[in-house]
Coordinates of C-alpha atoms and ligand atoms in Angstrom, one line a residue:
M1 CA 0.0 0.0 0.0
A2 CA 1.6 3.3 -1.1
G3 CA 1.5 6.5 0.9
T4 CA -0.4 9.5 -0.3
L5 CA 0.8 11.3 -3.4
K6 CA 2.4 14.6 -2.6
Q7 CA 3.3 16.9 -5.4
V8 CA 4.6 20.4 -5.6
S9 CA 1.6 22.6 -6.4
Q10 CA 2.8 26.1 -5.5
K11 CA 5.8 28.1 -4.5
S12 CA 7.2 28.0 -1.0
K13 CA 5.8 30.3 1.7
I14 CA 9.4 31.6 2.2
D15 CA 11.8 33.1 -0.4
L16 CA 14.0 30.3 -1.6
S17 CA 15.9 32.4 -4.1
G18 CA 18.9 32.7 -1.7
K19 CA 18.8 29.2 -0.3
K20 CA 21.4 26.7 -1.3
F21 CA 20.6 23.0 -1.8
A22 CA 22.8 19.9 -2.2
I23 CA 21.4 16.8 -3.9
V24 CA 23.4 13.7 -3.2
V25 CA 22.7 10.8 -5.7
A26 CA 23.7 7.2 -5.5
E27 CA 24.8 5.6 -8.8
W28 CA 23.5 2.1 -7.9
N29 CA 20.2 1.5 -9.8
E30 CA 20.8 4.7 -11.8
E31 CA 17.8 4.1 -14.0
I32 CA 15.8 4.8 -10.8
T33 CA 18.0 7.4 -9.1
E34 CA 18.3 9.6 -12.2
P35 CA 14.5 10.1 -12.4
L36 CA 14.6 10.7 -8.6
F37 CA 17.2 13.4 -9.2
Q38 CA 15.2 15.0 -11.9
G39 CA 12.1 15.0 -9.7
A40 CA 14.0 16.6 -6.8
L41 CA 15.6 19.2 -9.1
D42 CA 12.2 20.1 -10.8
G43 CA 10.5 20.2 -7.4
L44 CA 13.0 22.7 -6.0
L45 CA 12.8 24.9 -9.0
K46 CA 9.0 24.8 -8.9
L47 CA 9.1 25.8 -5.2
G48 CA 11.2 28.8 -6.1
A49 CA 14.8 27.7 -5.7
K50 CA 17.4 29.0 -8.2
K51 CA 19.3 26.5 -10.4
K52 CA 22.6 28.2 -9.6
N53 CA 22.0 27.4 -5.9
I54 CA 21.5 23.7 -6.4
I55 CA 24.6 21.5 -6.4
R56 CA 24.8 17.8 -7.2
K57 CA 27.1 15.2 -5.7
T58 CA 27.2 11.6 -6.9
V59 CA 28.3 8.7 -4.8
P60 CA 28.8 5.0 -5.7
G61 CA 25.9 3.5 -3.6
S62 CA 23.3 4.3 -1.0
F63 CA 25.7 3.3 1.8
E64 CA 27.9 6.2 0.9
L65 CA 25.0 8.8 1.0
P66 CA 25.4 9.8 4.7
L67 CA 29.1 10.7 4.5
A68 CA 28.6 12.8 1.3
A69 CA 25.5 14.4 3.0
Q70 CA 27.7 15.3 5.9
W71 CA 30.3 16.9 3.6
M72 CA 27.5 18.9 2.0
A73 CA 25.7 19.9 5.2
E74 CA 28.9 21.0 6.9
K75 CA 29.4 23.7 4.2
K76 CA 28.4 27.0 5.6
N77 CA 26.4 28.1 2.6
V78 CA 24.3 24.9 2.2
D79 CA 20.9 25.1 3.8
A80 CA 19.5 21.7 3.1
V81 CA 20.5 18.3 1.7
I82 CA 18.5 15.7 -0.2
C83 CA 19.8 12.1 -0.3
L84 CA 18.6 10.0 -3.2
G85 CA 19.1 6.3 -3.6
C86 CA 17.4 3.0 -4.4
V87 CA 18.0 -0.2 -2.6
I88 CA 16.3 -3.3 -4.1
Q89 CA 16.0 -6.4 -2.0
G90 CA 18.3 -9.2 -3.1
E91 CA 18.9 -12.7 -1.9
T92 CA 21.3 -11.7 0.9
A93 CA 20.9 -9.7 4.1
H94 CA 22.7 -6.7 2.5
F95 CA 19.4 -5.0 1.9
D96 CA 18.7 -4.7 5.6
Y97 CA 22.2 -3.6 6.5
I98 CA 22.3 -0.9 3.8
C99 CA 18.8 0.4 4.5
Q100 CA 19.4 0.6 8.2
A101 CA 22.7 2.3 7.8
V102 CA 21.5 4.9 5.4
A103 CA 18.3 5.7 7.3
Y104 CA 20.2 6.1 10.6
G105 CA 23.2 7.8 8.9
T106 CA 21.1 10.5 7.2
M107 CA 19.2 11.2 10.4
K108 CA 22.4 11.5 12.3
V109 CA 23.8 14.0 9.8
S110 CA 20.7 16.1 10.1
L111 CA 20.8 16.2 13.9
K112 CA 24.6 16.8 14.0
T113 CA 24.6 19.7 11.5
N114 CA 21.1 21.0 12.5
K115 CA 20.1 21.1 8.9
P116 CA 17.3 19.4 7.0
V117 CA 18.5 16.2 5.4
A118 CA 15.9 14.3 3.4
F119 CA 15.9 10.5 3.2
G120 CA 14.8 10.1 -0.5
V121 CA 15.9 6.5 -0.7
L122 CA 13.6 3.9 -2.1
T123 CA 13.8 0.5 -0.4
T124 CA 11.8 -1.9 -2.5
L125 CA 11.2 -5.6 -3.1
N126 CA 11.8 -5.3 -6.8
K127 CA 12.5 -2.9 -9.7
Q128 CA 8.8 -2.5 -10.6
Q129 CA 8.0 -1.0 -7.2
A130 CA 10.9 1.4 -7.5
L131 CA 9.9 2.5 -11.0
E132 CA 6.4 3.2 -9.7
R133 CA 7.9 5.6 -7.2
A134 CA 10.4 7.3 -9.5
G135 CA 7.9 9.1 -11.7
G136 CA 5.4 6.3 -12.0
K137 CA 1.9 5.7 -10.6
Y138 CA 3.0 6.6 -7.0
G139 CA 4.7 9.8 -8.0
N140 CA 8.3 10.8 -7.7
K141 CA 9.9 10.4 -4.2
G142 CA 12.7 12.7 -5.3
E143 CA 10.1 15.5 -5.7
E144 CA 8.6 14.6 -2.3
A145 CA 12.1 14.8 -0.7
A146 CA 12.5 18.3 -2.2
L147 CA 9.1 19.3 -0.7
T148 CA 10.2 17.9 2.6
V149 CA 13.4 19.9 3.0
V150 CA 11.5 23.1 2.0
K151 CA 8.8 22.4 4.5
M152 CA 11.5 22.0 7.2
L153 CA 13.1 25.3 6.1
E154 CA 9.7 27.0 6.4
Q155 CA 9.5 26.0 10.1
Ligands
RBF1 N1 23.6 0.2 -3.3 C1 22.5 0.7 -3.6 O1 22.3 1.9 -3.6 N2 21.4 -0.1 -3.9 C2 21.4 -1.5 -3.8 O2 20.4 -2.1 -4.1 C3 22.7 -2.0 -3.5 N3 22.8 -3.4 -3.4 C4 24.0 -3.9 -3.0 C5 24.1 -5.3 -2.8 C6 25.3 -5.9 -2.4 C7 25.3 -7.4 -2.3 C8 26.4 -5.0 -2.2 C9 27.7 -5.6 -1.8 C10 26.3 -3.7 -2.3 C11 25.1 -3.1 -2.7 N4 25.0 -1.7 -2.9 C12 23.8 -1.2 -3.2 C13 26.2 -0.8 -2.8 C14 26.3 -0.2 -1.4 O3 25.4 0.9 -1.2 C15 27.8 0.3 -1.3 O4 28.0 1.2 -2.4 C16 28.8 -0.8 -1.3 O5 28.5 -1.7 -0.3 C17 30.3 -0.2 -1.0 O6 30.3 0.5 0.3

């Protein structure tokens, strides 16, 4: 059962033209993470962010997202970070270890740096479920991650 579909429908309540965003993207399952990136980028722009204020960092896999998120969040001029990845369940326990590490790691970075860090990581049983959430029938979780950090900046 999928969650409710959240889409960017209007500009942010606050002025985002001076806010700087970092989007960290995992290369594993790039046919999923690239549409997630596009969704996050389009979402930020629709909300009112400026393209020149959005930087992208690419990492090998989802496990590497927290460290790169920390590098980004520690930069003085970065206001929020969006982590994007896709972990698909395989036949070994790797799935559980990676998902747990990334979820915990991104939360830790957020608390340590006091900045919004979105967990835009799909954790699915198969590729079909991931495609449905990367611009398919359940929307684009990259766009939702963009909306999330902006909502946190609005607090
Ligand atoms: N990274 C992902 O982003 N998604 C995956 O589905 C994924 N599956 C993996 C499965 C195995 C068995 C291994 C060894 C790694 C996997 N990784 C995956 C890569 C992982 O996030 C990380 O880049 C590597 O473990 C190196 O630290």
